[in-house]
GROMACS .gro file of C-alpha atoms in nm:
model
  480
    1UNK     CA    1   0.000   0.000   0.000
    2UNK     CA    2   0.136   0.340  -0.101
    3UNK     CA    3   0.085   0.685   0.038
    4UNK     CA    4  -0.095   0.914  -0.212
    5UNK     CA    5   0.158   1.157  -0.365
    6UNK     CA    6   0.205   1.483  -0.174
    7UNK     CA    7   0.359   1.794  -0.328
    8UNK     CA    8   0.514   2.121  -0.211
    9UNK     CA    9   0.571   2.405  -0.457
   10UNK     CA   10   0.673   2.768  -0.435
   11UNK     CA   11   0.457   2.903  -0.718
   12UNK     CA   12   0.545   3.272  -0.664
   13UNK     CA   13   0.187   3.394  -0.638
   14UNK     CA   14  -0.140   3.203  -0.661
   15UNK     CA   15  -0.373   3.489  -0.758
   16UNK     CA   16  -0.301   3.445  -1.126
   17UNK     CA   17  -0.536   3.191  -1.297
   18UNK     CA   18  -0.232   3.062  -1.489
   19UNK     CA   19  -0.072   2.951  -1.162
   20UNK     CA   20  -0.391   2.769  -1.068
   21UNK     CA   21  -0.383   2.593  -1.405
   22UNK     CA   22  -0.022   2.475  -1.373
   23UNK     CA   23  -0.095   2.341  -1.023
   24UNK     CA   24  -0.391   2.147  -1.160
   25UNK     CA   25  -0.171   2.011  -1.437
   26UNK     CA   26   0.087   1.897  -1.180
   27UNK     CA   27  -0.186   1.728  -0.975
   28UNK     CA   28  -0.322   1.549  -1.281
   29UNK     CA   29   0.017   1.425  -1.402
   30UNK     CA   30   0.130   1.286  -1.064
   31UNK     CA   31  -0.212   1.202  -0.915
   32UNK     CA   32  -0.137   1.428  -0.618
   33UNK     CA   33  -0.385   1.427  -0.328
   34UNK     CA   34  -0.231   1.702  -0.112
   35UNK     CA   35  -0.037   2.006  -0.227
   36UNK     CA   36   0.134   2.279  -0.027
   37UNK     CA   37   0.125   2.606  -0.220
   38UNK     CA   38   0.413   2.827  -0.103
   39UNK     CA   39   0.455   3.203  -0.146
   40UNK     CA   40   0.087   3.212  -0.234
   41UNK     CA   41   0.063   3.592  -0.186
   42UNK     CA   42  -0.306   3.564  -0.101
   43UNK     CA   43  -0.478   3.817   0.123
   44UNK     CA   44  -0.706   3.714   0.407
   45UNK     CA   45  -0.999   3.897   0.252
   46UNK     CA   46  -0.964   3.705  -0.076
   47UNK     CA   47  -1.002   3.370   0.098
   48UNK     CA   48  -1.329   3.483   0.256
   49UNK     CA   49  -1.470   3.545  -0.092
   50UNK     CA   50  -1.661   3.229  -0.194
   51UNK     CA   51  -1.608   3.287  -0.568
   52UNK     CA   52  -1.231   3.333  -0.521
   53UNK     CA   53  -1.209   3.015  -0.314
   54UNK     CA   54  -1.407   2.821  -0.574
   55UNK     CA   55  -1.199   2.947  -0.868
   56UNK     CA   56  -0.877   2.865  -0.682
   57UNK     CA   57  -0.976   2.517  -0.566
   58UNK     CA   58  -0.760   2.227  -0.692
   59UNK     CA   59  -0.961   1.921  -0.584
   60UNK     CA   60  -1.321   1.817  -0.624
   61UNK     CA   61  -1.360   1.741  -0.253
   62UNK     CA   62  -1.120   2.004  -0.129
   63UNK     CA   63  -1.034   2.101   0.226
   64UNK     CA   64  -0.766   2.355   0.302
   65UNK     CA   65  -0.583   2.549   0.570
   66UNK     CA   66  -0.350   2.849   0.558
   67UNK     CA   67  -0.131   3.080   0.765
   68UNK     CA   68  -0.270   3.399   0.611
   69UNK     CA   69  -0.358   3.529   0.958
   70UNK     CA   70   0.015   3.537   1.048
   71UNK     CA   71   0.156   3.703   0.736
   72UNK     CA   72   0.052   3.965   0.483
   73UNK     CA   73   0.025   3.861   0.212
   74UNK     CA   74  -0.035   3.495   0.295
   75UNK     CA   75   0.255   3.256   0.239
   76UNK     CA   76   0.135   2.895   0.282
   77UNK     CA   77  -0.189   2.741   0.156
   78UNK     CA   78  -0.231   2.365   0.209
   79UNK     CA   79  -0.499   2.194  -0.002
   80UNK     CA   80  -0.599   1.826  -0.003
   81UNK     CA   81  -0.857   1.585  -0.138
   82UNK     CA   82  -1.077   1.516   0.165
   83UNK     CA   83  -1.203   1.195   0.007
   84UNK     CA   84  -0.849   1.051   0.016
   85UNK     CA   85  -0.684   1.195   0.327
   86UNK     CA   86  -0.707   1.450   0.605
   87UNK     CA   87  -0.470   1.711   0.739
   88UNK     CA   88  -0.531   1.853   1.085
   89UNK     CA   89  -0.314   2.160   1.159
   90UNK     CA   90  -0.203   2.205   1.520
   91UNK     CA   91   0.043   2.495   1.490
   92UNK     CA   92   0.097   2.779   1.246
   93UNK     CA   93   0.318   3.086   1.218
   94UNK     CA   94   0.428   3.325   0.947
   95UNK     CA   95   0.678   3.063   0.818
   96UNK     CA   96   0.519   2.732   0.914
   97UNK     CA   97   0.210   2.512   0.926
   98UNK     CA   98   0.237   2.192   1.130
   99UNK     CA   99  -0.024   1.919   1.153
  100UNK     CA  100  -0.119   1.551   1.136
  101UNK     CA  101  -0.179   1.362   0.810
  102UNK     CA  102  -0.416   1.061   0.818
  103UNK     CA  103  -0.470   0.832   0.519
  104UNK     CA  104  -0.706   0.537   0.571
  105UNK     CA  105  -0.545   0.253   0.764
  106UNK     CA  106  -0.192   0.380   0.705
  107UNK     CA  107   0.007   0.506   1.005
  108UNK     CA  108  -0.054   0.878   1.067
  109UNK     CA  109   0.241   1.114   1.047
  110UNK     CA  110   0.316   1.477   1.119
  111UNK     CA  111   0.385   1.712   0.831
  112UNK     CA  112   0.540   2.056   0.869
  113UNK     CA  113   0.516   2.286   0.568
  114UNK     CA  114   0.785   2.554   0.557
  115UNK     CA  115   0.824   2.876   0.367
  116UNK     CA  116   1.129   3.028   0.537
  117UNK     CA  117   1.197   3.401   0.549
  118UNK     CA  118   1.472   3.559   0.341
  119UNK     CA  119   1.657   3.702   0.642
  120UNK     CA  120   1.862   3.477   0.869
  121UNK     CA  121   1.738   3.651   1.186
  122UNK     CA  122   1.377   3.579   1.094
  123UNK     CA  123   1.460   3.217   1.014
  124UNK     CA  124   1.592   3.169   1.369
  125UNK     CA  125   1.230   3.195   1.484
  126UNK     CA  126   1.138   2.915   1.241
  127UNK     CA  127   1.416   2.688   1.370
  128UNK     CA  128   1.306   2.749   1.729
  129UNK     CA  129   0.943   2.668   1.648
  130UNK     CA  130   1.040   2.345   1.474
  131UNK     CA  131   1.274   2.242   1.758
  132UNK     CA  132   0.997   2.304   2.009
  133UNK     CA  133   0.768   2.081   1.803
  134UNK     CA  134   1.031   1.808   1.769
  135UNK     CA  135   1.074   1.777   2.146
  136UNK     CA  136   0.723   1.629   2.178
  137UNK     CA  137   0.720   1.412   1.865
  138UNK     CA  138   0.754   1.035   1.878
  139UNK     CA  139   0.573   0.966   1.552
  140UNK     CA  140   0.681   0.983   1.185
  141UNK     CA  141   0.754   1.344   1.087
  142UNK     CA  142   0.835   1.511   0.757
  143UNK     CA  143   0.931   1.875   0.700
  144UNK     CA  144   0.899   2.004   0.344
  145UNK     CA  145   0.907   2.330   0.156
  146UNK     CA  146   1.129   2.625   0.071
  147UNK     CA  147   1.397   2.671   0.339
  148UNK     CA  148   1.557   2.975   0.169
  149UNK     CA  149   1.900   2.837   0.271
  150UNK     CA  150   2.109   2.535   0.188
  151UNK     CA  151   2.345   2.286   0.355
  152UNK     CA  152   2.663   2.258   0.147
  153UNK     CA  153   2.868   2.480  -0.082
  154UNK     CA  154   2.801   2.240  -0.371
  155UNK     CA  155   2.428   2.315  -0.349
  156UNK     CA  156   2.485   2.657  -0.506
  157UNK     CA  157   2.619   2.731  -0.854
  158UNK     CA  158   2.696   3.090  -0.943
  159UNK     CA  159   2.670   3.407  -0.738
  160UNK     CA  160   2.871   3.493  -0.426
  161UNK     CA  161   2.975   3.192  -0.214
  162UNK     CA  162   2.834   3.191   0.140
  163UNK     CA  163   3.056   3.171   0.447
  164UNK     CA  164   3.063   2.870   0.679
  165UNK     CA  165   2.836   3.040   0.933
  166UNK     CA  166   2.554   3.069   0.682
  167UNK     CA  167   2.610   2.714   0.561
  168UNK     CA  168   2.593   2.581   0.916
  169UNK     CA  169   2.249   2.729   0.979
  170UNK     CA  170   2.042   2.445   0.832
  171UNK     CA  171   2.291   2.175   0.933
  172UNK     CA  172   2.276   2.285   1.297
  173UNK     CA  173   1.897   2.274   1.296
  174UNK     CA  174   1.892   1.926   1.142
  175UNK     CA  175   2.144   1.796   1.396
  176UNK     CA  176   1.947   1.934   1.691
  177UNK     CA  177   1.609   1.814   1.562
  178UNK     CA  178   1.725   1.468   1.453
  179UNK     CA  179   1.605   1.523   1.096
  180UNK     CA  180   1.785   1.406   0.782
  181UNK     CA  181   1.756   1.458   0.409
  182UNK     CA  182   1.512   1.228   0.235
  183UNK     CA  183   1.657   1.076  -0.083
  184UNK     CA  184   1.546   1.242  -0.406
  185UNK     CA  185   1.537   1.187  -0.781
  186UNK     CA  186   1.511   1.431  -1.068
  187UNK     CA  187   1.673   1.774  -1.071
  188UNK     CA  188   1.935   1.870  -0.814
  189UNK     CA  189   1.895   2.248  -0.801
  190UNK     CA  190   1.546   2.370  -0.710
  191UNK     CA  191   1.572   2.745  -0.776
  192UNK     CA  192   1.699   2.945  -1.075
  193UNK     CA  193   1.726   3.323  -1.093
  194UNK     CA  194   1.606   3.312  -1.456
  195UNK     CA  195   1.903   3.513  -1.584
  196UNK     CA  196   2.127   3.414  -1.871
  197UNK     CA  197   2.401   3.672  -1.803
  198UNK     CA  198   2.465   3.588  -1.434
  199UNK     CA  199   2.283   3.261  -1.366
  200UNK     CA  200   2.246   3.127  -1.012
  201UNK     CA  201   2.115   2.780  -0.926
  202UNK     CA  202   2.053   2.676  -0.564
  203UNK     CA  203   1.895   2.382  -0.382
  204UNK     CA  204   1.655   2.581  -0.161
  205UNK     CA  205   1.365   2.335  -0.150
  206UNK     CA  206   1.389   1.995   0.017
  207UNK     CA  207   1.220   1.734   0.234
  208UNK     CA  208   1.353   1.630   0.575
  209UNK     CA  209   1.237   1.329   0.778
  210UNK     CA  210   1.300   1.172   1.118
  211UNK     CA  211   1.393   0.809   1.186
  212UNK     CA  212   1.035   0.714   1.269
  213UNK     CA  213   0.926   0.824   0.922
  214UNK     CA  214   1.186   0.595   0.761
  215UNK     CA  215   1.066   0.313   0.988
  216UNK     CA  216   0.716   0.346   0.845
  217UNK     CA  217   0.817   0.438   0.489
  218UNK     CA  218   1.175   0.309   0.433
  219UNK     CA  219   1.152   0.335   0.053
  220UNK     CA  220   1.017   0.693   0.055
  221UNK     CA  221   1.170   0.953  -0.174
  222UNK     CA  222   1.074   1.279  -0.337
  223UNK     CA  223   1.097   1.384  -0.698
  224UNK     CA  224   1.225   1.727  -0.798
  225UNK     CA  225   1.016   1.794  -1.107
  226UNK     CA  226   1.099   2.032  -1.392
  227UNK     CA  227   1.050   2.409  -1.384
  228UNK     CA  228   0.714   2.527  -1.517
  229UNK     CA  229   0.562   2.866  -1.443
  230UNK     CA  230   0.785   2.941  -1.142
  231UNK     CA  231   1.152   2.991  -1.059
  232UNK     CA  232   1.119   2.706  -0.808
  233UNK     CA  233   1.072   2.338  -0.886
  234UNK     CA  234   0.786   2.135  -0.735
  235UNK     CA  235   0.867   1.855  -0.491
  236UNK     CA  236   0.655   1.537  -0.503
  237UNK     CA  237   0.668   1.286  -0.215
  238UNK     CA  238   0.632   0.916  -0.299
  239UNK     CA  239   0.615   0.667  -0.012
  240UNK     CA  240   0.506   0.308   0.044
  241UNK     CA  241   0.444   0.116   0.365
  242UNK     CA  242   0.722  -0.102   0.500
  243UNK     CA  243   0.709  -0.454   0.366
  244UNK     CA  244   0.915  -0.714   0.548
  245UNK     CA  245   1.141  -0.883   0.298
  246UNK     CA  246   1.360  -1.187   0.341
  247UNK     CA  247   1.694  -1.053   0.455
  248UNK     CA  248   2.015  -1.212   0.337
  249UNK     CA  249   2.241  -1.385   0.584
  250UNK     CA  250   2.500  -1.161   0.747
  251UNK     CA  251   2.740  -1.271   1.018
  252UNK     CA  252   2.688  -1.082   1.344
  253UNK     CA  253   2.986  -1.025   1.571
  254UNK     CA  254   2.779  -1.064   1.887
  255UNK     CA  255   2.714  -1.432   1.809
  256UNK     CA  256   3.063  -1.508   1.934
  257UNK     CA  257   2.947  -1.422   2.287
  258UNK     CA  258   2.723  -1.732   2.296
  259UNK     CA  259   2.863  -2.077   2.375
  260UNK     CA  260   2.603  -2.231   2.143
  261UNK     CA  261   2.765  -2.051   1.848
  262UNK     CA  262   3.102  -2.212   1.916
  263UNK     CA  263   2.943  -2.554   1.950
  264UNK     CA  264   2.776  -2.512   1.610
  265UNK     CA  265   3.100  -2.389   1.454
  266UNK     CA  266   3.302  -2.678   1.593
  267UNK     CA  267   3.040  -2.931   1.482
  268UNK     CA  268   3.030  -2.784   1.129
  269UNK     CA  269   3.408  -2.794   1.078
  270UNK     CA  270   3.472  -3.131   1.244
  271UNK     CA  271   3.309  -3.321   0.957
  272UNK     CA  272   3.549  -3.541   0.760
  273UNK     CA  273   3.665  -3.394   0.430
  274UNK     CA  274   3.481  -3.554   0.138
  275UNK     CA  275   3.576  -3.315  -0.146
  276UNK     CA  276   3.841  -3.065  -0.240
  277UNK     CA  277   3.948  -2.833   0.046
  278UNK     CA  278   3.767  -2.528  -0.096
  279UNK     CA  279   3.447  -2.725  -0.166
  280UNK     CA  280   3.462  -2.878   0.182
  281UNK     CA  281   3.511  -2.531   0.333
  282UNK     CA  282   3.204  -2.390   0.159
  283UNK     CA  283   3.000  -2.694   0.260
  284UNK     CA  284   3.095  -2.631   0.621
  285UNK     CA  285   2.997  -2.265   0.594
  286UNK     CA  286   2.664  -2.355   0.435
  287UNK     CA  287   2.592  -2.607   0.712
  288UNK     CA  288   2.687  -2.353   0.979
  289UNK     CA  289   2.470  -2.087   0.818
  290UNK     CA  290   2.164  -2.314   0.818
  291UNK     CA  291   2.213  -2.411   1.183
  292UNK     CA  292   2.255  -2.048   1.289
  293UNK     CA  293   1.932  -1.945   1.114
  294UNK     CA  294   1.741  -2.196   1.328
  295UNK     CA  295   1.865  -2.049   1.659
  296UNK     CA  296   1.668  -1.789   1.854
  297UNK     CA  297   1.978  -1.573   1.905
  298UNK     CA  298   2.019  -1.541   1.526
  299UNK     CA  299   1.803  -1.225   1.519
  300UNK     CA  300   1.908  -0.895   1.671
  301UNK     CA  301   1.556  -0.880   1.818
  302UNK     CA  302   1.671  -1.152   2.060
  303UNK     CA  303   1.928  -0.908   2.202
  304UNK     CA  304   1.683  -0.620   2.238
  305UNK     CA  305   1.421  -0.843   2.403
  306UNK     CA  306   1.678  -0.981   2.648
  307UNK     CA  307   1.786  -0.628   2.737
  308UNK     CA  308   1.425  -0.532   2.818
  309UNK     CA  309   1.381  -0.841   3.036
  310UNK     CA  310   1.711  -0.781   3.214
  311UNK     CA  311   1.622  -0.418   3.280
  312UNK     CA  312   1.302  -0.534   3.448
  313UNK     CA  313   1.500  -0.789   3.652
  314UNK     CA  314   1.753  -0.517   3.735
  315UNK     CA  315   1.476  -0.292   3.870
  316UNK     CA  316   1.332  -0.582   4.073
  317UNK     CA  317   1.675  -0.658   4.223
  318UNK     CA  318   1.720  -0.294   4.324
  319UNK     CA  319   1.378  -0.301   4.489
  320UNK     CA  320   1.473  -0.615   4.683
  321UNK     CA  321   1.799  -0.459   4.798
  322UNK     CA  322   1.618  -0.151   4.923
  323UNK     CA  323   1.420  -0.377   5.158
  324UNK     CA  324   1.712  -0.596   5.267
  325UNK     CA  325   2.048  -0.451   5.152
  326UNK     CA  326   2.263  -0.714   5.325
  327UNK     CA  327   2.081  -1.019   5.195
  328UNK     CA  328   2.352  -1.231   5.020
  329UNK     CA  329   2.104  -1.387   4.774
  330UNK     CA  330   1.971  -1.045   4.669
  331UNK     CA  331   2.326  -0.913   4.623
  332UNK     CA  332   2.428  -1.221   4.425
  333UNK     CA  333   2.124  -1.190   4.195
  334UNK     CA  334   2.190  -0.819   4.150
  335UNK     CA  335   2.555  -0.880   4.051
  336UNK     CA  336   2.459  -1.157   3.806
  337UNK     CA  337   2.187  -0.940   3.649
  338UNK     CA  338   2.427  -0.646   3.608
  339UNK     CA  339   2.686  -0.871   3.440
  340UNK     CA  340   2.429  -1.015   3.198
  341UNK     CA  341   2.288  -0.670   3.120
  342UNK     CA  342   2.637  -0.537   3.045
  343UNK     CA  343   2.704  -0.837   2.821
  344UNK     CA  344   2.386  -0.794   2.618
  345UNK     CA  345   2.422  -0.417   2.595
  346UNK     CA  346   2.775  -0.467   2.464
  347UNK     CA  347   2.641  -0.717   2.210
  348UNK     CA  348   2.369  -0.473   2.104
  349UNK     CA  349   2.612  -0.188   2.057
  350UNK     CA  350   2.843  -0.421   1.861
  351UNK     CA  351   2.561  -0.505   1.619
  352UNK     CA  352   2.445  -0.146   1.570
  353UNK     CA  353   2.803  -0.030   1.513
  354UNK     CA  354   2.857  -0.314   1.266
  355UNK     CA  355   2.544  -0.216   1.072
  356UNK     CA  356   2.620   0.156   1.078
  357UNK     CA  357   2.990   0.116   0.990
  358UNK     CA  358   3.055   0.432   1.196
  359UNK     CA  359   3.429   0.381   1.248
  360UNK     CA  360   3.483   0.738   1.364
  361UNK     CA  361   3.249   0.680   1.661
  362UNK     CA  362   3.493   0.429   1.809
  363UNK     CA  363   3.576   0.681   2.080
  364UNK     CA  364   3.332   0.893   2.272
  365UNK     CA  365   2.973   0.838   2.379
  366UNK     CA  366   2.793   0.535   2.234
  367UNK     CA  367   2.509   0.720   2.063
  368UNK     CA  368   2.291   0.431   1.947
  369UNK     CA  369   2.016   0.669   1.838
  370UNK     CA  370   2.254   0.836   1.596
  371UNK     CA  371   2.374   0.498   1.467
  372UNK     CA  372   2.015   0.388   1.408
  373UNK     CA  373   1.950   0.705   1.210
  374UNK     CA  374   2.266   0.649   1.007
  375UNK     CA  375   2.158   0.294   0.917
  376UNK     CA  376   1.810   0.403   0.807
  377UNK     CA  377   1.942   0.701   0.612
  378UNK     CA  378   2.192   0.485   0.421
  379UNK     CA  379   1.927   0.225   0.340
  380UNK     CA  380   1.698   0.502   0.213
  381UNK     CA  381   1.971   0.644  -0.013
  382UNK     CA  382   2.112   0.317  -0.145
  383UNK     CA  383   1.805   0.219  -0.344
  384UNK     CA  384   1.737   0.299  -0.709
  385UNK     CA  385   1.407   0.489  -0.703
  386UNK     CA  386   1.372   0.562  -1.074
  387UNK     CA  387   1.557   0.460  -1.388
  388UNK     CA  388   1.570   0.645  -1.718
  389UNK     CA  389   1.560   0.407  -2.014
  390UNK     CA  390   1.505   0.436  -2.392
  391UNK     CA  391   1.140   0.343  -2.328
  392UNK     CA  392   1.089   0.617  -2.069
  393UNK     CA  393   1.110   0.664  -1.693
  394UNK     CA  394   1.077   0.340  -1.492
  395UNK     CA  395   0.982   0.326  -1.124
  396UNK     CA  396   0.867  -0.030  -1.046
  397UNK     CA  397   1.124  -0.288  -0.935
  398UNK     CA  398   1.014  -0.539  -1.200
  399UNK     CA  399   1.041  -0.289  -1.487
  400UNK     CA  400   1.385  -0.169  -1.373
  401UNK     CA  401   1.510  -0.528  -1.342
  402UNK     CA  402   1.399  -0.613  -1.696
  403UNK     CA  403   1.555  -0.292  -1.835
  404UNK     CA  404   1.889  -0.357  -1.663
  405UNK     CA  405   1.901  -0.719  -1.778
  406UNK     CA  406   1.823  -0.621  -2.138
  407UNK     CA  407   2.082  -0.343  -2.125
  408UNK     CA  408   2.363  -0.576  -2.022
  409UNK     CA  409   2.248  -0.849  -2.260
  410UNK     CA  410   2.287  -0.601  -2.543
  411UNK     CA  411   2.617  -0.476  -2.406
  412UNK     CA  412   2.786  -0.813  -2.354
  413UNK     CA  413   2.621  -1.012  -2.634
  414UNK     CA  414   2.708  -0.787  -2.923
  415UNK     CA  415   2.724  -0.944  -3.272
  416UNK     CA  416   3.057  -1.084  -3.385
  417UNK     CA  417   3.254  -0.821  -3.577
  418UNK     CA  418   3.302  -0.878  -3.949
  419UNK     CA  419   3.643  -1.029  -4.041
  420UNK     CA  420   3.717  -1.089  -3.674
  421UNK     CA  421   4.028  -1.299  -3.748
  422UNK     CA  422   4.175  -1.046  -3.986
  423UNK     CA  423   4.281  -0.802  -3.716
  424UNK     CA  424   4.654  -0.759  -3.685
  425UNK     CA  425   4.706  -0.733  -3.310
  426UNK     CA  426   5.062  -0.626  -3.228
  427UNK     CA  427   5.247  -0.802  -2.949
  428UNK     CA  428   5.264  -0.584  -2.641
  429UNK     CA  429   5.467  -0.617  -2.326
  430UNK     CA  430   5.517  -0.978  -2.227
  431UNK     CA  431   5.552  -1.131  -1.882
  432UNK     CA  432   5.921  -1.178  -1.797
  433UNK     CA  433   6.030  -1.541  -1.812
  434UNK     CA  434   6.151  -1.542  -1.451
  435UNK     CA  435   5.799  -1.451  -1.324
  436UNK     CA  436   5.602  -1.716  -1.514
  437UNK     CA  437   5.671  -1.994  -1.264
  438UNK     CA  438   5.553  -1.784  -0.969
  439UNK     CA  439   5.228  -1.696  -1.150
  440UNK     CA  440   5.131  -2.059  -1.208
  441UNK     CA  441   5.267  -2.192  -0.879
  442UNK     CA  442   5.030  -2.353  -0.630
  443UNK     CA  443   4.896  -2.122  -0.361
  444UNK     CA  444   5.039  -2.223  -0.025
  445UNK     CA  445   4.857  -2.245   0.307
  446UNK     CA  446   5.082  -1.974   0.447
  447UNK     CA  447   4.983  -1.735   0.167
  448UNK     CA  448   4.613  -1.804   0.225
  449UNK     CA  449   4.647  -1.746   0.599
  450UNK     CA  450   4.847  -1.429   0.535
  451UNK     CA  451   4.576  -1.280   0.314
  452UNK     CA  452   4.289  -1.379   0.546
  453UNK     CA  453   4.451  -1.259   0.868
  454UNK     CA  454   4.562  -0.932   0.705
  455UNK     CA  455   4.201  -0.841   0.616
  456UNK     CA  456   4.011  -0.560   0.788
  457UNK     CA  457   3.769  -0.714   1.039
  458UNK     CA  458   3.501  -0.451   0.976
  459UNK     CA  459   3.511  -0.474   0.596
  460UNK     CA  460   3.203  -0.545   0.385
  461UNK     CA  461   3.084  -0.908   0.402
  462UNK     CA  462   3.126  -1.142   0.108
  463UNK     CA  463   2.838  -1.282  -0.100
  464UNK     CA  464   2.792  -1.560   0.157
  465UNK     CA  465   2.733  -1.305   0.436
  466UNK     CA  466   3.050  -1.382   0.635
  467UNK     CA  467   3.286  -1.100   0.733
  468UNK     CA  468   3.662  -1.133   0.715
  469UNK     CA  469   3.666  -1.122   1.096
  470UNK     CA  470   3.485  -1.458   1.099
  471UNK     CA  471   3.782  -1.612   0.920
  472UNK     CA  472   4.063  -1.419   1.083
  473UNK     CA  473   3.939  -1.432   1.441
  474UNK     CA  474   3.662  -1.685   1.491
  475UNK     CA  475   3.807  -1.966   1.275
  476UNK     CA  476   4.169  -1.930   1.382
  477UNK     CA  477   4.146  -2.238   1.601
  478UNK     CA  478   3.991  -2.443   1.319
  479UNK     CA  479   4.232  -2.342   1.041
  480UNK     CA  480   4.404  -2.644   0.890
   0.00000   0.00000   0.00000
């Protein structure tokens, strides 16, 4: 099930009937069910006119809200198809409308629509309002619109470069609020000054999300559509509900903390060799992998559940000690519970660090929340959302798979060139005679062990899901 497309667009004035027409065209092309019209430049008195409201409606069953009471002229006008979804605003200011989006049985989420002021001092009020809102949010949250500032120097082409203080404005807000950039497709720059003599292109419009939003919609992305009738590009959100997929096997470092893991490993590699050494080795790994999958501690959920149970036991032990602090049984239980809790918390941190690959966090506070956000952000970015092909723009996984397969079939199965054997290929540099024997010599056990034990333990796993640390550390006692 997918979320109906949602759009945000700085149209530079919505009084003009032409602007209404281009918004309707955008809605029709992308089947949009909610649109945030930015820099609307609508007066409060105009909205109270029934004919004006009717002529500027975008949906058949339209509901809307605005912040026209906080700014003159009005900046933000949110419109949606009430037959498909609802938007309930709970806070508004001259630069912001914040509210809850509900779509059928899908999880509700908060949406903040932003049209930031041009002056940095005025934008500080916006950042404060959003930070105040974020302190009470534990649900999916998305912030979209025109931020009138950007994050990195590479997000501006042309004009006068900004200093680091100005560049840090949006980055500081995102760090404090826990928001991150949602992945996007389409154009990179979202604003153009429409000048050919001194052109300036900047990424001013974007969508930001929190970790809870990526939990609910991990494949979400927004499309930066082409310019049409405005110097800003429209942003269109596309999101689908999370669908649990079969995850590939990946070796987890914390397994080594369980005695059962070592018993399985020893049992797998004690089998008599019945094939070549490399075939026997892969058979052992395959057997070990299957046995691990059948154990309860295979999933990282096992660690998190154990931590919750141990925390409850820890609280109960403390309560017992408050009643009878010198009871030897209570003290013994408390010490055992603390040791187990430390063990499982260490295992949990090991897994999160392994998934996040945050090497530079090896020293300092163990910020698991940050690591979680890093994992979800990378998963959201490392997915092909759309693919441009000779047949058009492809978005479904099946269509993209077929296009990629056909592309490489054409690339690697080209027809045989005419007169293939007639080419006169000159002899290039040849391998020196004294090196030929070493190139065809049998690989020794010492060379294999040298390569394996020299590998980086935290490197990317191989196709079988095992990290180099499994070979270099965990199998050292079984080698040869």
